[in-house]
């Protein structure tokens, strides 16, 4: 049986009105997270045959000095642009103890009241929390500010050691790099795994890191390159549809399962089984998007085994049943015929 390649390009965007993403930039905002938003939501995607999002920046002032005075942003739309956002990305900044402008907080509240999705990158969780919209809800923020966040917003259910939290219409990412993880998660939620993979390849960034992975990785750069998990991950990805087990991974790496578990925790912030399951669900999503309707075939080719397991795993990862996922992200007959 031919193996499913993770490098196959997406075959075009669904024909639907572009989802409007607006980013509020305020005084002392962080340039990195702003760049993440632009890279994921703002770039043209000719390789996909269209645009993923209608994207715009806005600011409460005509001149906005970015973090530490690195540069000044001018000639962007006024704050009224937030009134038409389908997704509103709120401002973040390192001085989290300084309250946000009332006009910004009001714009965020109005956007949420009319049904817009809110996203906070890094300290953006503080901005959303200041509005009161996070009370009683889950959120992520950078580990450096976890204690401060808890003391200021005790009604928020802070998840202190995860990359990002998807709480439906409010999503928060813990730190700078996890802004990309959350951004790709949103693309996957909006457009499916195939499109998200295409965006991640253009970014040269990992296609999928689950939000529940830990923020702090004990050894982000291995002291001995030969001990990296990269060769093992590449080997496993080529065989993801086979009945691989954690014991198989450990045997190929010539280590014990316990040692392999420690290395996965140290390098990836997750477990070998969670990584395997995530890769298999991602492959199952791509197969459904490409037109495969037989759930037993999708389950077998993705390594999930049974249609029942496929249903359970897909619902857990995406919130959708296979049929709902197909209706939302699957191709029509003409698209499915594209080689």
mmCIF file of C-alpha atoms in Angstrom:
data_model
loop_
_atom_site.group_PDB
_atom_site.id
_atom_site.type_symbol
_atom_site.label_atom_id
_atom_site.label_comp_id
_atom_site.label_asym_id
_atom_site.label_seq_id
_atom_site.Cartn_x
_atom_site.Cartn_y
_atom_site.Cartn_z
ATOM 1 C CA UNK A 1 0.000 0.000 0.000
ATOM 2 C CA UNK A 2 1.398 3.394 -0.958
ATOM 3 C CA UNK A 3 2.196 5.616 1.981
ATOM 4 C CA UNK A 4 0.425 8.925 2.337
ATOM 5 C CA UNK A 5 2.877 11.826 1.919
ATOM 6 C CA UNK A 6 2.697 14.712 4.354
ATOM 7 C CA UNK A 7 4.190 16.957 1.668
ATOM 8 C CA UNK A 8 1.348 16.806 -0.841
ATOM 9 C CA UNK A 9 0.211 20.378 -1.641
ATOM 10 C CA UNK A 10 -3.287 21.595 -1.021
ATOM 11 C CA UNK A 11 -5.480 21.725 -4.116
ATOM 12 C CA UNK A 12 -7.230 25.059 -3.679
ATOM 13 C CA UNK A 13 -9.386 26.987 -1.229
ATOM 14 C CA UNK A 14 -13.106 26.501 -0.724
ATOM 15 C CA UNK A 15 -15.187 29.174 -2.421
ATOM 16 C CA UNK A 16 -16.509 31.197 0.497
ATOM 17 C CA UNK A 17 -16.311 34.879 1.526
ATOM 18 C CA UNK A 18 -12.943 35.577 3.205
ATOM 19 C CA UNK A 19 -13.040 35.550 6.982
ATOM 20 C CA UNK A 20 -12.062 39.007 8.239
ATOM 21 C CA UNK A 21 -9.168 39.110 10.732
ATOM 22 C CA UNK A 22 -8.321 42.430 12.386
ATOM 23 C CA UNK A 23 -5.345 43.016 14.678
ATOM 24 C CA UNK A 24 -5.396 45.851 17.191
ATOM 25 C CA UNK A 25 -1.924 47.317 17.656
ATOM 26 C CA UNK A 26 -1.460 49.509 20.706
ATOM 27 C CA UNK A 27 1.412 51.364 22.334
ATOM 28 C CA UNK A 28 4.378 49.127 23.179
ATOM 29 C CA UNK A 29 2.944 46.105 21.344
ATOM 30 C CA UNK A 30 5.359 43.251 20.615
ATOM 31 C CA UNK A 31 6.591 43.147 16.990
ATOM 32 C CA UNK A 32 7.095 39.370 16.976
ATOM 33 C CA UNK A 33 3.503 38.431 17.729
ATOM 34 C CA UNK A 34 2.315 41.059 15.241
ATOM 35 C CA UNK A 35 4.557 39.439 12.621
ATOM 36 C CA UNK A 36 3.124 36.005 13.479
ATOM 37 C CA UNK A 37 -0.385 37.307 12.832
ATOM 38 C CA UNK A 38 0.697 38.823 9.511
ATOM 39 C CA UNK A 39 2.515 35.651 8.419
ATOM 40 C CA UNK A 40 -0.384 33.329 9.213
ATOM 41 C CA UNK A 41 -3.423 35.464 8.393
ATOM 42 C CA UNK A 42 -2.209 38.352 6.239
ATOM 43 C CA UNK A 43 -0.134 36.929 3.377
ATOM 44 C CA UNK A 44 -1.451 36.216 -0.071
ATOM 45 C CA UNK A 45 -1.483 32.496 -0.854
ATOM 46 C CA UNK A 46 -1.156 32.093 -4.644
ATOM 47 C CA UNK A 47 -0.051 28.492 -4.141
ATOM 48 C CA UNK A 48 -3.492 27.793 -2.666
ATOM 49 C CA UNK A 49 -5.411 29.552 -5.396
ATOM 50 C CA UNK A 50 -6.820 32.332 -3.243
ATOM 51 C CA UNK A 51 -6.671 34.207 0.032
ATOM 52 C CA UNK A 52 -7.352 32.581 3.376
ATOM 53 C CA UNK A 53 -8.386 35.757 5.176
ATOM 54 C CA UNK A 54 -9.241 39.404 4.704
ATOM 55 C CA UNK A 55 -6.640 40.962 6.995
ATOM 56 C CA UNK A 56 -6.221 44.448 8.467
ATOM 57 C CA UNK A 57 -4.294 46.247 11.181
ATOM 58 C CA UNK A 58 -5.861 48.967 13.272
ATOM 59 C CA UNK A 59 -4.811 51.182 16.154
ATOM 60 C CA UNK A 60 -6.399 53.660 18.553
ATOM 61 C CA UNK A 61 -3.809 56.261 17.510
ATOM 62 C CA UNK A 62 -2.426 57.480 14.196
ATOM 63 C CA UNK A 63 1.131 56.805 15.406
ATOM 64 C CA UNK A 64 1.866 53.738 17.506
ATOM 65 C CA UNK A 65 5.299 53.272 19.077
ATOM 66 C CA UNK A 66 6.118 49.571 19.209
ATOM 67 C CA UNK A 67 7.934 47.787 22.036
ATOM 68 C CA UNK A 68 11.038 49.586 23.339
ATOM 69 C CA UNK A 69 10.741 52.150 20.549
ATOM 70 C CA UNK A 70 12.034 49.720 17.919
ATOM 71 C CA UNK A 71 9.866 51.438 15.300
ATOM 72 C CA UNK A 72 6.700 53.490 14.945
ATOM 73 C CA UNK A 73 3.649 52.191 13.112
ATOM 74 C CA UNK A 74 1.725 54.764 11.070
ATOM 75 C CA UNK A 75 -0.980 54.914 8.416
ATOM 76 C CA UNK A 76 -3.076 52.002 9.661
ATOM 77 C CA UNK A 77 -6.837 52.020 10.080
ATOM 78 C CA UNK A 78 -8.496 53.482 13.130
ATOM 79 C CA UNK A 79 -10.032 51.445 15.919
ATOM 80 C CA UNK A 80 -13.388 51.429 14.143
ATOM 81 C CA UNK A 81 -11.988 48.707 11.843
ATOM 82 C CA UNK A 82 -12.427 46.301 14.753
ATOM 83 C CA UNK A 83 -16.196 46.717 14.422
ATOM 84 C CA UNK A 84 -16.243 44.541 11.279
ATOM 85 C CA UNK A 85 -13.864 41.793 12.425
ATOM 86 C CA UNK A 86 -14.901 38.148 12.353
ATOM 87 C CA UNK A 87 -11.755 37.430 14.374
ATOM 88 C CA UNK A 88 -10.150 40.118 16.510
ATOM 89 C CA UNK A 89 -6.555 39.707 17.692
ATOM 90 C CA UNK A 90 -6.064 41.851 20.769
ATOM 91 C CA UNK A 91 -2.906 43.833 21.586
ATOM 92 C CA UNK A 92 -0.164 42.491 23.828
ATOM 93 C CA UNK A 93 2.877 44.107 25.407
ATOM 94 C CA UNK A 94 5.533 43.387 28.025
ATOM 95 C CA UNK A 95 4.276 45.928 30.594
ATOM 96 C CA UNK A 96 1.361 43.781 31.672
ATOM 97 C CA UNK A 97 0.685 45.793 34.843
ATOM 98 C CA UNK A 98 -0.338 48.871 32.843
ATOM 99 C CA UNK A 99 -4.092 48.803 32.099
ATOM 100 C CA UNK A 100 -5.217 48.939 28.493
ATOM 101 C CA UNK A 101 -6.915 51.984 27.031
ATOM 102 C CA UNK A 102 -10.666 51.999 27.774
ATOM 103 C CA UNK A 103 -11.353 52.482 24.060
ATOM 104 C CA UNK A 104 -9.463 49.274 23.249
ATOM 105 C CA UNK A 105 -11.250 47.279 25.943
ATOM 106 C CA UNK A 106 -14.619 48.597 24.748
ATOM 107 C CA UNK A 107 -13.812 47.590 21.167
ATOM 108 C CA UNK A 108 -12.921 44.081 22.324
ATOM 109 C CA UNK A 109 -16.148 43.761 24.343
ATOM 110 C CA UNK A 110 -18.272 44.973 21.420
ATOM 111 C CA UNK A 111 -16.600 42.560 19.028
ATOM 112 C CA UNK A 112 -17.269 39.615 21.316
ATOM 113 C CA UNK A 113 -20.865 40.704 21.957
ATOM 114 C CA UNK A 114 -21.649 40.572 18.243
ATOM 115 C CA UNK A 115 -20.087 37.131 17.863
ATOM 116 C CA UNK A 116 -16.489 37.800 16.817
ATOM 117 C CA UNK A 117 -13.773 35.330 17.814
ATOM 118 C CA UNK A 118 -11.077 36.765 20.107
ATOM 119 C CA UNK A 119 -7.404 35.773 20.041
ATOM 120 C CA UNK A 120 -4.717 36.797 22.506
ATOM 121 C CA UNK A 121 -1.069 36.049 21.818
ATOM 122 C CA UNK A 122 1.240 35.895 24.865
ATOM 123 C CA UNK A 123 0.353 38.806 27.168
ATOM 124 C CA UNK A 124 -2.752 39.421 25.052
ATOM 125 C CA UNK A 125 -4.505 37.204 27.594
ATOM 126 C CA UNK A 126 -4.188 40.130 30.022
ATOM 127 C CA UNK A 127 -6.058 42.371 27.586
ATOM 128 C CA UNK A 128 -8.967 39.952 27.239
ATOM 129 C CA UNK A 129 -9.000 39.317 30.986
ATOM 130 C CA UNK A 130 -9.238 43.069 31.649
ATOM 131 C CA UNK A 131 -12.522 43.103 29.725
ATOM 132 C CA UNK A 132 -13.981 40.485 32.085
ATOM 133 C CA UNK A 133 -14.735 38.170 29.157
ATOM 134 C CA UNK A 134 -12.392 35.462 30.465
ATOM 135 C CA UNK A 135 -14.056 35.141 33.877
ATOM 136 C CA UNK A 136 -14.909 31.489 34.454
ATOM 137 C CA UNK A 137 -13.158 30.450 31.259
ATOM 138 C CA UNK A 138 -9.858 28.753 30.429
ATOM 139 C CA UNK A 139 -6.844 30.715 29.235
ATOM 140 C CA UNK A 140 -3.095 30.425 28.667
ATOM 141 C CA UNK A 141 -0.374 32.971 29.276
ATOM 142 C CA UNK A 142 3.411 33.025 29.396
ATOM 143 C CA UNK A 143 4.871 31.152 32.364
ATOM 144 C CA UNK A 144 6.770 34.286 33.453
ATOM 145 C CA UNK A 145 3.486 36.079 34.123
ATOM 146 C CA UNK A 146 1.416 33.187 35.486
ATOM 147 C CA UNK A 147 1.562 34.322 39.137
ATOM 148 C CA UNK A 148 0.784 37.914 38.222
ATOM 149 C CA UNK A 149 -2.107 36.811 36.029
ATOM 150 C CA UNK A 150 -3.609 34.652 38.778
ATOM 151 C CA UNK A 151 -3.401 37.431 41.343
ATOM 152 C CA UNK A 152 -5.049 39.987 39.053
ATOM 153 C CA UNK A 153 -7.664 37.722 37.492
ATOM 154 C CA UNK A 154 -8.569 34.986 39.995
ATOM 155 C CA UNK A 155 -11.858 34.245 38.204
ATOM 156 C CA UNK A 156 -10.007 33.036 35.087
ATOM 157 C CA UNK A 157 -9.153 29.331 34.899
ATOM 158 C CA UNK A 158 -5.501 29.756 33.950
ATOM 159 C CA UNK A 159 -3.817 26.750 32.326
ATOM 160 C CA UNK A 160 -0.250 27.562 33.408
ATOM 161 C CA UNK A 161 1.814 25.055 31.466
ATOM 162 C CA UNK A 162 0.324 24.682 27.990
ATOM 163 C CA UNK A 163 1.124 26.175 24.590
ATOM 164 C CA UNK A 164 -2.347 27.515 23.907
ATOM 165 C CA UNK A 165 -5.980 27.183 24.929
ATOM 166 C CA UNK A 166 -8.916 26.972 22.530
ATOM 167 C CA UNK A 167 -12.010 27.860 24.554
ATOM 168 C CA UNK A 168 -14.309 28.157 21.576
ATOM 169 C CA UNK A 169 -14.717 31.825 20.714
ATOM 170 C CA UNK A 170 -11.762 32.962 22.867
ATOM 171 C CA UNK A 171 -8.300 31.547 22.170
ATOM 172 C CA UNK A 172 -5.061 32.404 23.959
ATOM 173 C CA UNK A 173 -1.430 31.461 23.313
ATOM 174 C CA UNK A 174 1.172 31.300 26.045
ATOM 175 C CA UNK A 175 4.217 32.898 24.450
ATOM 176 C CA UNK A 176 5.895 34.205 21.346
ATOM 177 C CA UNK A 177 6.528 31.006 19.356
ATOM 178 C CA UNK A 178 3.216 29.495 20.468
ATOM 179 C CA UNK A 179 1.512 32.343 18.585
ATOM 180 C CA UNK A 180 2.442 30.399 15.452
ATOM 181 C CA UNK A 181 1.097 27.179 16.966
ATOM 182 C CA UNK A 182 -2.202 28.839 17.783
ATOM 183 C CA UNK A 183 -2.334 30.588 14.416
ATOM 184 C CA UNK A 184 -1.924 27.282 12.566
ATOM 185 C CA UNK A 185 -4.500 25.705 14.885
ATOM 186 C CA UNK A 186 -6.968 28.422 13.847
ATOM 187 C CA UNK A 187 -6.199 27.843 10.153
ATOM 188 C CA UNK A 188 -6.753 24.127 10.701
ATOM 189 C CA UNK A 189 -10.045 24.843 12.447
ATOM 190 C CA UNK A 190 -11.187 27.212 9.696
ATOM 191 C CA UNK A 191 -9.863 25.483 6.573
ATOM 192 C CA UNK A 192 -8.825 21.936 7.490
ATOM 193 C CA UNK A 193 -5.574 20.041 7.947
ATOM 194 C CA UNK A 194 -4.548 20.157 4.276
ATOM 195 C CA UNK A 195 -4.554 23.945 4.103
ATOM 196 C CA UNK A 196 -2.898 24.263 7.525
ATOM 197 C CA UNK A 197 -0.122 21.933 6.368
ATOM 198 C CA UNK A 198 0.434 24.071 3.275
ATOM 199 C CA UNK A 199 0.715 27.217 5.427
ATOM 200 C CA UNK A 200 3.110 25.501 7.847
ATOM 201 C CA UNK A 201 5.341 24.369 4.973
ATOM 202 C CA UNK A 202 5.592 27.938 3.726
ATOM 203 C CA UNK A 203 6.507 28.987 7.276
ATOM 204 C CA UNK A 204 8.954 26.056 7.541
ATOM 205 C CA UNK A 205 7.328 25.389 10.883
ATOM 206 C CA UNK A 206 5.941 22.268 12.546
ATOM 207 C CA UNK A 207 2.470 21.612 11.159
ATOM 208 C CA UNK A 208 0.946 20.489 14.427
ATOM 209 C CA UNK A 209 1.866 20.952 18.071
ATOM 210 C CA UNK A 210 -1.052 20.218 20.311
ATOM 211 C CA UNK A 211 -2.101 23.050 22.601
ATOM 212 C CA UNK A 212 -1.725 20.808 25.637
ATOM 213 C CA UNK A 213 2.010 20.418 25.193
ATOM 214 C CA UNK A 214 4.183 22.041 27.825
ATOM 215 C CA UNK A 215 5.537 25.561 27.333
ATOM 216 C CA UNK A 216 8.962 24.809 28.754
ATOM 217 C CA UNK A 217 11.027 22.184 26.978
ATOM 218 C CA UNK A 218 13.941 20.968 29.071
ATOM 219 C CA UNK A 219 16.312 20.588 26.155
ATOM 220 C CA UNK A 220 15.171 22.619 23.124
ATOM 221 C CA UNK A 221 18.584 22.238 21.465
ATOM 222 C CA UNK A 222 20.086 18.784 22.097
ATOM 223 C CA UNK A 223 23.604 18.855 23.510
ATOM 224 C CA UNK A 224 24.544 15.998 21.178
ATOM 225 C CA UNK A 225 22.924 16.344 17.728
ATOM 226 C CA UNK A 226 22.999 12.581 17.144
ATOM 227 C CA UNK A 227 20.644 12.149 20.105
ATOM 228 C CA UNK A 228 17.917 14.265 18.502
ATOM 229 C CA UNK A 229 14.534 12.634 17.966
ATOM 230 C CA UNK A 230 14.371 14.004 14.418
ATOM 231 C CA UNK A 231 15.552 10.784 12.665
ATOM 232 C CA UNK A 232 13.100 8.697 14.682
ATOM 233 C CA UNK A 233 10.206 11.066 13.947
ATOM 234 C CA UNK A 234 10.991 11.007 10.230
ATOM 235 C CA UNK A 235 11.118 7.195 10.289
ATOM 236 C CA UNK A 236 7.803 6.991 12.134
ATOM 237 C CA UNK A 237 6.056 9.507 9.873
ATOM 238 C CA UNK A 238 6.878 7.335 6.853
ATOM 239 C CA UNK A 239 5.111 4.445 8.631
ATOM 240 C CA UNK A 240 2.350 6.293 10.455
ATOM 241 C CA UNK A 241 -0.337 4.126 8.848
ATOM 242 C CA UNK A 242 1.249 0.953 10.132
ATOM 243 C CA UNK A 243 0.467 -0.524 13.582
ATOM 244 C CA UNK A 244 3.384 1.264 15.242
ATOM 245 C CA UNK A 245 3.539 1.181 19.020
ATOM 246 C CA UNK A 246 5.642 3.048 21.550
ATOM 247 C CA UNK A 247 7.631 -0.163 21.949
ATOM 248 C CA UNK A 248 8.344 -0.136 18.196
ATOM 249 C CA UNK A 249 9.603 3.449 18.410
ATOM 250 C CA UNK A 250 11.815 2.578 21.364
ATOM 251 C CA UNK A 251 13.205 -0.485 19.608
ATOM 252 C CA UNK A 252 14.059 1.529 16.493
ATOM 253 C CA UNK A 253 15.787 4.153 18.654
ATOM 254 C CA UNK A 254 17.589 1.386 20.597
ATOM 255 C CA UNK A 255 16.354 2.690 23.928
ATOM 256 C CA UNK A 256 13.887 1.487 26.539
ATOM 257 C CA UNK A 257 10.267 2.774 26.430
ATOM 258 C CA UNK A 258 10.922 4.667 29.675
ATOM 259 C CA UNK A 259 13.958 6.403 28.165
ATOM 260 C CA UNK A 260 12.007 7.217 25.011
ATOM 261 C CA UNK A 261 9.242 8.729 27.126
ATOM 262 C CA UNK A 262 11.738 10.958 28.929
ATOM 263 C CA UNK A 263 13.280 12.087 25.643
ATOM 264 C CA UNK A 264 9.900 12.944 24.136
ATOM 265 C CA UNK A 265 9.018 14.940 27.237
ATOM 266 C CA UNK A 266 12.363 16.741 27.156
ATOM 267 C CA UNK A 267 12.490 17.527 23.418
ATOM 268 C CA UNK A 268 8.826 17.789 22.401
ATOM 269 C CA UNK A 269 6.945 18.379 25.652
ATOM 270 C CA UNK A 270 4.598 15.466 24.958
ATOM 271 C CA UNK A 271 4.500 11.663 25.164
ATOM 272 C CA UNK A 272 5.312 9.201 22.358
ATOM 273 C CA UNK A 273 1.714 7.947 22.348
ATOM 274 C CA UNK A 274 0.259 11.463 22.162
ATOM 275 C CA UNK A 275 2.611 12.302 19.299
ATOM 276 C CA UNK A 276 1.647 9.142 17.396
ATOM 277 C CA UNK A 277 -2.049 9.808 17.905
ATOM 278 C CA UNK A 278 -1.747 13.428 16.777
ATOM 279 C CA UNK A 279 0.084 12.429 13.599
ATOM 280 C CA UNK A 280 -2.514 9.766 12.838
ATOM 281 C CA UNK A 281 -5.449 12.114 13.340
ATOM 282 C CA UNK A 282 -3.776 14.699 11.092
ATOM 283 C CA UNK A 283 -3.380 12.069 8.366
ATOM 284 C CA UNK A 284 -6.994 10.951 8.804
ATOM 285 C CA UNK A 285 -8.125 14.557 8.352
ATOM 286 C CA UNK A 286 -6.127 14.874 5.128
ATOM 287 C CA UNK A 287 -7.601 11.634 3.770
ATOM 288 C CA UNK A 288 -11.145 12.829 4.486
ATOM 289 C CA UNK A 289 -10.403 16.202 2.899
ATOM 290 C CA UNK A 290 -9.070 14.466 -0.227
ATOM 291 C CA UNK A 291 -12.350 12.637 -0.733
ATOM 292 C CA UNK A 292 -12.056 9.278 1.018
ATOM 293 C CA UNK A 293 -15.540 8.513 2.372
ATOM 294 C CA UNK A 294 -15.029 5.012 3.785
ATOM 295 C CA UNK A 295 -14.271 5.448 7.467
ATOM 296 C CA UNK A 296 -12.816 1.968 7.809
ATOM 297 C CA UNK A 297 -10.342 2.786 5.025
ATOM 298 C CA UNK A 298 -9.428 6.148 6.628
ATOM 299 C CA UNK A 299 -8.951 4.441 9.996
ATOM 300 C CA UNK A 300 -6.773 1.688 8.526
ATOM 301 C CA UNK A 301 -4.602 3.970 6.379
ATOM 302 C CA UNK A 302 -4.052 6.466 9.192
ATOM 303 C CA UNK A 303 -3.151 3.817 11.751
ATOM 304 C CA UNK A 304 -6.187 4.517 13.951
ATOM 305 C CA UNK A 305 -7.420 0.981 13.465
ATOM 306 C CA UNK A 306 -11.211 1.132 13.649
ATOM 307 C CA UNK A 307 -13.911 3.513 12.530
ATOM 308 C CA UNK A 308 -15.041 3.839 16.145
ATOM 309 C CA UNK A 309 -11.568 4.931 17.255
ATOM 310 C CA UNK A 310 -11.399 7.330 14.302
ATOM 311 C CA UNK A 311 -14.702 8.929 15.316
ATOM 312 C CA UNK A 312 -13.619 9.320 18.932
ATOM 313 C CA UNK A 313 -10.165 10.716 18.124
ATOM 314 C CA UNK A 314 -11.401 13.090 15.431
ATOM 315 C CA UNK A 315 -14.107 14.498 17.674
ATOM 316 C CA UNK A 316 -11.604 14.961 20.485
ATOM 317 C CA UNK A 317 -9.080 16.754 18.253
ATOM 318 C CA UNK A 318 -11.415 18.828 16.057
ATOM 319 C CA UNK A 319 -14.767 18.850 17.843
ATOM 320 C CA UNK A 320 -16.361 17.380 14.701
ATOM 321 C CA UNK A 321 -17.618 13.970 13.668
ATOM 322 C CA UNK A 322 -16.120 12.526 10.446
ATOM 323 C CA UNK A 323 -19.285 13.405 8.493
ATOM 324 C CA UNK A 324 -19.295 16.971 9.858
ATOM 325 C CA UNK A 325 -15.582 17.301 9.105
ATOM 326 C CA UNK A 326 -16.192 16.105 5.532
ATOM 327 C CA UNK A 327 -19.045 18.575 5.025
ATOM 328 C CA UNK A 328 -16.895 21.429 6.280
ATOM 329 C CA UNK A 329 -13.537 20.663 4.684
ATOM 330 C CA UNK A 330 -14.059 17.933 2.086
ATOM 331 C CA UNK A 331 -13.811 18.547 -1.622
ATOM 332 C CA UNK A 332 -16.654 18.478 -4.037
ATOM 333 C CA UNK A 333 -16.623 15.893 -6.844
ATOM 334 C CA UNK A 334 -14.601 18.123 -9.180
ATOM 335 C CA UNK A 335 -12.005 18.899 -6.556
ATOM 336 C CA UNK A 336 -11.697 15.275 -5.485
ATOM 337 C CA UNK A 337 -10.797 14.342 -9.049
ATOM 338 C CA UNK A 338 -7.714 16.595 -9.058
ATOM 339 C CA UNK A 339 -4.616 14.343 -8.960
#
